[in-house]
Amino acid sequence: MEEIEAEQATILHIDMDAFFASVAERDNPELRGKVVVVGTGPRSVVTSANYAARKFGIRAAMPIGQARRLAPHAVFVEPDMRRYSEVSEKVMEIFRNFTPLVEPISVDEAFLDVAGAKRLLGTPREIGSAIRQKVESQEGITCSVGIASTKLIAKLASSRCKPNGMLEIPPDQTLTFLHPLPINELWGVGEKTGEILSKLGLKTIGDIANTSRATLIRAVGESAGATIYELAWARDYRSIVLNEPEKSIGAEETFSSDLDNQEEILGELLRVTDRVTRRLREEQFMARTISIKVRFGDFTTITRSKTLPLPISATQEIYSQAKALYVALNLERARVRLIGIRLEGLLALNGQPLAAQPELGARDKGWSEVEVAIDAARDRFGGEAVAPARLLKPPDLPGRG
Amino acid sequence: MRFIVERDALADGVIWVSRSLSARPIMPVLLGVLIKADKKGVHLSGYDLETSGKAEVVADVKEEGTVLVSGKLLSDIARALPNKPVTFSLDGNRVSVISGSAKFALPTLSVSDYPNLPELPSETGRLSGDLFAEAVGQVAIAAGKDDSLPVLTGVYVEIEENKLILAATDRYRLAVRELNWDAPRASAAALIRARTLNEAAKSLAGAKSVSIALAAATANERLIGFASEGKVMTSRMLDGTFPPYRHLLPSERSATAVVEVAPFVDSVRRVALVADKTVPLRLAFNPGALTLEAGVGDDAQATEELEIAFDGEALSIAFNPTFLLDGLAAVNSAYVEIAFTGGSKPAVLSGKSSADGESDFSYRYLLMPMRYSS
């Protein structure tokens, strides 16, 4: 006879501490003990800052210029996404050695469900400690672990024991832990919702819990209202989702100085498109929705998207859609600071050969075939081996900034 | 104004003219349906500046008059009324609608601001409502749905001596229907939004005779009109030039398959279950057998075999399953004949009434196969 177990805290949220900065420090021992900020270029933003840097008030997403003013002596390191994803892969592999139920949320955080691992590997707390030790000894970086009975509480717990800590919230203490926290800690409470709730006089998650569901729905809408009410009572039924399929692929580029020439901007759009479509094909996807993002000199940002009847993957086809979206904006020499592209409505090919629906009367070989050949050449000879002509750098001139 | 009308006749007329109403018109009066009662009966009109609709409804007119009321309200009410005579009367600035124990008072809109509806161009030719609905349905399916390419959202109507030719394409498939009719005028052409045309044709199915009227190329207003049994509709033609398509229809073939449509449709549906609807369905045609296949690798896979008549060189071809199903439904026959010129070239579907019956090329559905890059 199996005993019915009492509700248990078996969900772990593991978050790497200042991940990019930690990887940079580990790879360059001379950075140890220094104020390290990942992100360079006067016009981009901080992607990660170590804890020494955070003492100066430097935060992720802060403009680099501001970070420099806060800590002029800080070391600014160029981000190396390839390196981060390598390390991330290894860390996720460590997690998977403890339980197959791993849901990566981003390169540096994941949810684990260790309910099935308890018998073999010990209590969730013991498993959490073992994972932290393993990550530190094997990868030379630290992480923080939140343990609770739901994803929401586990994530809140990990953020409260950073850096290099562990916090377990037993099920019977969940509400004592959750209710004093400020409302914006709750999932689904962003800037806008937060503002509406504040106006109602709600400050803590406990305040939300003690407001009627109907009032919340009236204030913030049917779905958001119901969700935050449930979450405020720690009723979070989301389970660990394995290999959640990728929802979108995107890239964006902040220019070294604002551009106002359409030809130049379209050149940059082609460059980011080339980058994302290559990844799209590498990861065996086709996309139906193409959206572009344009940020102007004054930081106002707009996005435009288009959904096609059939999925596509060829750079030229996707670029022509993206270009049409940009041209339709009818910008007259507006100063553009950033341009981005995002592909959504992804269709996984899962090992099926890439198939395209050519038009009636199309030549026997279309863009897709040409680009498969280009991808193959790039794999063999490196990323710059073949590129759209307008993206090639003149050989004897210095490259673009 | 005062008249009595049968519920069904009223609902039929109101639904017909409501098709020409836009939910968000440029002028508020266009939200209305114009009701005009005179000695001849009741005349209903709806207009959104693109399409216009008129319907004559038999009624016992006690007092003549004209009113404009909300089309949305009127059609909701007409549908919901009990099956009893309906009395309309103007009561101050409201229209009262009484049927049995149900009573409505509708506010009126200003009749004087209502624009004149376009005139129906003179008749080009006639055909039966059923034939018209079938032909339009067969080609409208191939029209594009992307409003950024308006030309491809249309059906191209061409009149050549005594032939009426309808064609539509979304670039991936092309549907062409030809039929003979008696037309007094020698040649004309028009491009009409497929959705508008299809809706009109569907609701005229069953009519003994539908009159089709194309404005001359030189006319001020480029209109196409349909009229049948007291109902009239006009629609503005789409701007732009329909792409030349005749050269796309292959003049030769390397192989021919004849397949019974119903089991073929069932197999395609089953096999396509394992993959996204835009993932290719692979078909291998061999003498005597057709193998359908979808899915590869570790994913779900499905395969099925059908008995077919096949003549020519064996071939493998891949289609978007939705496009294939559209074509199989559109041939509207018990058997389909598929003509091939190779695995990467468009295939042509046509109907056949029986396995060894005569092929009916009055309808052709040209479908571009999907292509693998490797």
Tab-separated table of N, CA, C and O in Angstrom, chain A residues 174-240:
chain	number	residue	atom	x	y	z
A	174	THR	N	3.837	28.792	3.079
A	174	THR	CA	3.773	29.488	1.793
A	174	THR	C	3.132	30.870	1.911
A	174	THR	O	3.697	31.866	1.462
A	175	LEU	N	1.955	30.924	2.522
A	175	LEU	CA	1.234	32.202	2.556
A	175	LEU	C	1.930	33.212	3.467
A	175	LEU	O	1.948	34.407	3.171
A	176	THR	N	2.532	32.735	4.570
A	176	THR	CA	3.288	33.621	5.461
A	176	THR	C	4.442	34.269	4.689
A	176	THR	O	4.814	35.413	4.923
A	177	PHE	N	5.013	33.486	3.757
A	177	PHE	CA	6.124	33.994	2.949
A	177	PHE	C	5.618	34.940	1.863
A	177	PHE	O	6.153	36.025	1.643
A	178	LEU	N	4.518	34.516	1.211
A	178	LEU	CA	4.054	35.228	0.012
A	178	LEU	C	3.354	36.550	0.331
A	178	LEU	O	3.608	37.568	-0.319
A	179	HIS	N	2.487	36.540	1.325
A	179	HIS	CA	1.602	37.685	1.502
A	179	HIS	C	2.272	39.015	1.835
A	179	HIS	O	1.784	40.059	1.399
A	180	PRO	N	3.385	39.049	2.576
A	180	PRO	CA	3.988	40.367	2.831
A	180	PRO	C	4.730	40.949	1.624
A	180	PRO	O	5.108	42.112	1.650
A	181	LEU	N	4.953	40.159	0.545
A	181	LEU	CA	5.752	40.654	-0.580
A	181	LEU	C	4.971	41.715	-1.358
A	181	LEU	O	3.747	41.666	-1.437
A	182	PRO	N	5.708	42.662	-1.961
A	182	PRO	CA	5.029	43.701	-2.746
A	182	PRO	C	4.346	43.115	-3.984
A	182	PRO	O	4.788	42.095	-4.511
A	183	ILE	N	3.271	43.783	-4.427
A	183	ILE	CA	2.441	43.225	-5.508
A	183	ILE	C	3.223	42.963	-6.786
A	183	ILE	O	2.928	42.022	-7.499
A	184	ASN	N	4.227	43.794	-7.061
A	184	ASN	CA	4.901	43.607	-8.347
A	184	ASN	C	5.778	42.362	-8.401
A	184	ASN	O	6.359	42.039	-9.424
A	185	GLU	N	5.877	41.638	-7.298
A	185	GLU	CA	6.606	40.376	-7.312
A	185	GLU	C	5.761	39.256	-7.903
A	185	GLU	O	6.249	38.181	-8.210
A	186	LEU	N	4.462	39.510	-8.025
A	186	LEU	CA	3.562	38.467	-8.502
A	186	LEU	C	3.639	38.371	-10.020
A	186	LEU	O	3.671	39.369	-10.708
A	187	TRP	N	3.675	37.151	-10.527
A	187	TRP	CA	3.661	36.987	-11.977
A	187	TRP	C	2.398	37.582	-12.536
A	187	TRP	O	1.318	37.403	-11.980
A	188	GLY	N	2.535	38.277	-13.646
A	188	GLY	CA	1.350	38.834	-14.274
A	188	GLY	C	1.089	40.253	-13.808
A	188	GLY	O	0.226	40.925	-14.339
A	189	VAL	N	1.835	40.724	-12.814
A	189	VAL	CA	1.662	42.110	-12.391
A	189	VAL	C	2.826	42.923	-12.946
A	189	VAL	O	3.912	42.911	-12.392
A	190	GLY	N	2.598	43.522	-14.076
A	190	GLY	CA	3.619	44.368	-14.687
A	190	GLY	C	3.379	45.795	-14.271
A	190	GLY	O	2.660	46.061	-13.307
A	191	GLU	N	3.975	46.685	-15.062
A	191	GLU	CA	3.896	48.095	-14.724
A	191	GLU	C	2.437	48.592	-14.706
A	191	GLU	O	1.991	49.209	-13.756
A	192	LYS	N	1.703	48.194	-15.785
A	192	LYS	CA	0.360	48.715	-15.964
A	192	LYS	C	-0.598	48.167	-14.900
A	192	LYS	O	-1.293	48.923	-14.217
A	193	THR	N	-0.611	46.838	-14.790
A	193	THR	CA	-1.482	46.211	-13.803
A	193	THR	C	-1.130	46.715	-12.408
A	193	THR	O	-2.006	47.012	-11.593
A	194	GLY	N	0.180	46.816	-12.146
A	194	GLY	CA	0.642	47.267	-10.841
A	194	GLY	C	0.081	48.641	-10.505
A	194	GLY	O	-0.351	48.906	-9.378
A	195	GLU	N	0.071	49.499	-11.519
A	195	GLU	CA	-0.416	50.861	-11.314
A	195	GLU	C	-1.903	50.855	-10.941
A	195	GLU	O	-2.329	51.531	-10.001
A	196	ILE	N	-2.665	50.028	-11.692
A	196	ILE	CA	-4.108	49.947	-11.421
A	196	ILE	C	-4.350	49.442	-9.998
A	196	ILE	O	-5.159	49.990	-9.246
A	197	LEU	N	-3.592	48.403	-9.627
A	197	LEU	CA	-3.794	47.820	-8.303
A	197	LEU	C	-3.385	48.796	-7.197
A	197	LEU	O	-4.042	48.881	-6.161
A	198	SER	N	-2.293	49.535	-7.441
A	198	SER	CA	-1.864	50.511	-6.436
A	198	SER	C	-2.946	51.541	-6.196
A	198	SER	O	-3.186	51.980	-5.076
A	199	LYS	N	-3.608	51.938	-7.297
A	199	LYS	CA	-4.668	52.928	-7.171
A	199	LYS	C	-5.813	52.420	-6.314
A	199	LYS	O	-6.531	53.186	-5.692
A	200	LEU	N	-5.971	51.082	-6.315
A	200	LEU	CA	-7.004	50.483	-5.461
A	200	LEU	C	-6.521	50.378	-4.019
A	200	LEU	O	-7.217	49.841	-3.165
A	201	GLY	N	-5.274	50.832	-3.794
A	201	GLY	CA	-4.740	50.792	-2.433
A	201	GLY	C	-4.082	49.458	-2.088
A	201	GLY	O	-3.820	49.180	-0.922
A	202	LEU	N	-3.833	48.632	-3.099
A	202	LEU	CA	-3.231	47.333	-2.825
A	202	LEU	C	-1.701	47.462	-2.872
A	202	LEU	O	-1.153	47.931	-3.856
A	203	LYS	N	-1.032	47.066	-1.772
A	203	LYS	CA	0.421	47.194	-1.722
A	203	LYS	C	1.105	45.838	-1.723
A	203	LYS	O	2.134	45.644	-2.357
A	204	THR	N	0.549	44.901	-0.988
A	204	THR	CA	1.198	43.596	-0.884
A	204	THR	C	0.362	42.528	-1.573
A	204	THR	O	-0.813	42.737	-1.882
A	205	ILE	N	1.017	41.365	-1.769
A	205	ILE	CA	0.302	40.249	-2.369
A	205	ILE	C	-0.852	39.825	-1.455
A	205	ILE	O	-1.919	39.433	-1.919
A	206	GLY	N	-0.637	39.962	-0.146
A	206	GLY	CA	-1.710	39.670	0.800
A	206	GLY	C	-2.920	40.561	0.559
A	206	GLY	O	-4.067	40.113	0.653
A	207	ASP	N	-2.676	41.850	0.209
A	207	ASP	CA	-3.790	42.752	-0.098
A	207	ASP	C	-4.597	42.218	-1.281
A	207	ASP	O	-5.823	42.289	-1.294
A	208	ILE	N	-3.877	41.694	-2.290
A	208	ILE	CA	-4.582	41.152	-3.459
A	208	ILE	C	-5.421	39.952	-3.031
A	208	ILE	O	-6.592	39.835	-3.398
A	209	ALA	N	-4.813	39.090	-2.193
A	209	ALA	CA	-5.517	37.882	-1.757
A	209	ALA	C	-6.799	38.228	-1.006
A	209	ALA	O	-7.780	37.508	-1.088
A	210	ASN	N	-6.767	39.363	-0.313
A	210	ASN	CA	-7.942	39.732	0.474
A	210	ASN	C	-8.905	40.658	-0.257
A	210	ASN	O	-9.793	41.250	0.342
A	211	THR	N	-8.684	40.782	-1.571
A	211	THR	CA	-9.623	41.536	-2.400
A	211	THR	C	-10.475	40.499	-3.128
A	211	THR	O	-9.976	39.435	-3.463
A	212	SER	N	-11.733	40.819	-3.380
A	212	SER	CA	-12.559	39.789	-4.006
A	212	SER	C	-12.126	39.606	-5.462
A	212	SER	O	-11.643	40.529	-6.117
A	213	ARG	N	-12.336	38.370	-5.910
A	213	ARG	CA	-11.974	38.003	-7.264
A	213	ARG	C	-12.698	38.914	-8.261
A	213	ARG	O	-12.118	39.393	-9.238
A	214	ALA	N	-13.974	39.162	-7.960
A	214	ALA	CA	-14.788	39.980	-8.861
A	214	ALA	C	-14.217	41.389	-8.999
A	214	ALA	O	-14.167	41.961	-10.081
A	215	THR	N	-13.754	41.959	-7.879
A	215	THR	CA	-13.183	43.300	-7.923
A	215	THR	C	-11.922	43.312	-8.784
A	215	THR	O	-11.703	44.217	-9.590
A	216	LEU	N	-11.096	42.279	-8.616
A	216	LEU	CA	-9.857	42.221	-9.394
A	216	LEU	C	-10.168	42.104	-10.881
A	216	LEU	O	-9.536	42.747	-11.714
A	217	ILE	N	-11.167	41.286	-11.197
A	217	ILE	CA	-11.531	41.111	-12.600
A	217	ILE	C	-12.043	42.419	-13.187
A	217	ILE	O	-11.682	42.807	-14.293
A	218	ARG	N	-12.835	43.144	-12.399
A	218	ARG	CA	-13.316	44.446	-12.877
A	218	ARG	C	-12.156	45.391	-13.119
A	218	ARG	O	-12.144	46.145	-14.065
A	219	ALA	N	-11.141	45.313	-12.259
A	219	ALA	CA	-10.044	46.272	-12.335
A	219	ALA	C	-9.086	45.956	-13.483
A	219	ALA	O	-8.687	46.851	-14.220
A	220	VAL	N	-8.715	44.706	-13.645
A	220	VAL	CA	-7.649	44.418	-14.610
A	220	VAL	C	-8.057	43.441	-15.694
A	220	VAL	O	-7.231	43.026	-16.502
A	221	GLY	N	-9.336	43.080	-15.742
A	221	GLY	CA	-9.782	42.210	-16.828
A	221	GLY	C	-9.954	40.777	-16.383
A	221	GLY	O	-9.390	40.349	-15.383
A	222	GLU	N	-10.760	40.084	-17.185
A	222	GLU	CA	-11.172	38.714	-16.870
A	222	GLU	C	-9.978	37.807	-16.570
A	222	GLU	O	-9.860	37.236	-15.492
A	223	SER	N	-9.070	37.717	-17.555
A	223	SER	CA	-8.062	36.678	-17.409
A	223	SER	C	-6.972	37.081	-16.410
A	223	SER	O	-6.604	36.309	-15.527
A	224	ALA	N	-6.493	38.331	-16.504
A	224	ALA	CA	-5.441	38.766	-15.579
A	224	ALA	C	-5.966	38.782	-14.143
A	224	ALA	O	-5.277	38.348	-13.205
A	225	GLY	N	-7.192	39.254	-13.966
A	225	GLY	CA	-7.769	39.343	-12.628
A	225	GLY	C	-7.858	37.979	-11.968
A	225	GLY	O	-7.462	37.792	-10.813
A	226	ALA	N	-8.374	37.007	-12.737
A	226	ALA	CA	-8.527	35.662	-12.182
A	226	ALA	C	-7.150	35.065	-11.863
A	226	ALA	O	-6.954	34.444	-10.814
A	227	THR	N	-6.200	35.288	-12.762
A	227	THR	CA	-4.869	34.711	-12.572
A	227	THR	C	-4.193	35.266	-11.326
A	227	THR	O	-3.666	34.497	-10.501
A	228	ILE	N	-4.185	36.590	-11.172
A	228	ILE	CA	-3.451	37.127	-10.025
A	228	ILE	C	-4.130	36.758	-8.716
A	228	ILE	O	-3.478	36.570	-7.695
A	229	TYR	N	-5.472	36.611	-8.760
A	229	TYR	CA	-6.161	36.204	-7.535
A	229	TYR	C	-5.702	34.801	-7.129
A	229	TYR	O	-5.341	34.561	-5.972
A	230	GLU	N	-5.692	33.899	-8.102
A	230	GLU	CA	-5.258	32.530	-7.801
A	230	GLU	C	-3.808	32.523	-7.311
A	230	GLU	O	-3.474	31.870	-6.324
A	231	LEU	N	-2.956	33.259	-8.008
A	231	LEU	CA	-1.537	33.264	-7.637
A	231	LEU	C	-1.329	33.871	-6.246
A	231	LEU	O	-0.443	33.457	-5.501
A	232	ALA	N	-2.153	34.865	-5.893
A	232	ALA	CA	-2.004	35.500	-4.590
A	232	ALA	C	-2.310	34.506	-3.463
A	232	ALA	O	-1.857	34.674	-2.332
A	233	TRP	N	-3.080	33.469	-3.809
A	233	TRP	CA	-3.324	32.403	-2.837
A	233	TRP	C	-2.384	31.228	-3.088
A	233	TRP	O	-2.634	30.115	-2.659
A	234	ALA	N	-1.319	31.509	-3.846
A	234	ALA	CA	-0.303	30.498	-4.163
A	234	ALA	C	-0.896	29.301	-4.891
A	234	ALA	O	-0.369	28.209	-4.829
A	235	ARG	N	-2.019	29.526	-5.562
A	235	ARG	CA	-2.590	28.428	-6.340
A	235	ARG	C	-2.035	28.523	-7.757
A	235	ARG	O	-2.480	29.323	-8.564
A	236	ASP	N	-1.017	27.760	-7.986
A	236	ASP	CA	-0.269	27.805	-9.232
A	236	ASP	C	-0.142	26.364	-9.686
A	236	ASP	O	0.570	25.580	-9.095
A	237	TYR	N	-0.924	26.015	-10.706
A	237	TYR	CA	-0.983	24.593	-11.067
A	237	TYR	C	-0.085	24.254	-12.243
A	237	TYR	O	-0.183	23.169	-12.783
A	238	ARG	N	0.740	25.213	-12.633
A	238	ARG	CA	1.590	24.909	-13.786
A	238	ARG	C	2.621	23.852	-13.403
A	238	ARG	O	3.284	23.974	-12.380
A	239	SER	N	2.730	22.840	-14.223
A	239	SER	CA	3.734	21.832	-13.911
A	239	SER	C	4.980	22.097	-14.748
A	239	SER	O	5.026	23.021	-15.554
A	240	ILE	N	5.976	21.274	-14.510
A	240	ILE	CA	7.224	21.423	-15.246
A	240	ILE	C	6.989	20.994	-16.689
A	240	ILE	O	6.442	19.932	-16.945
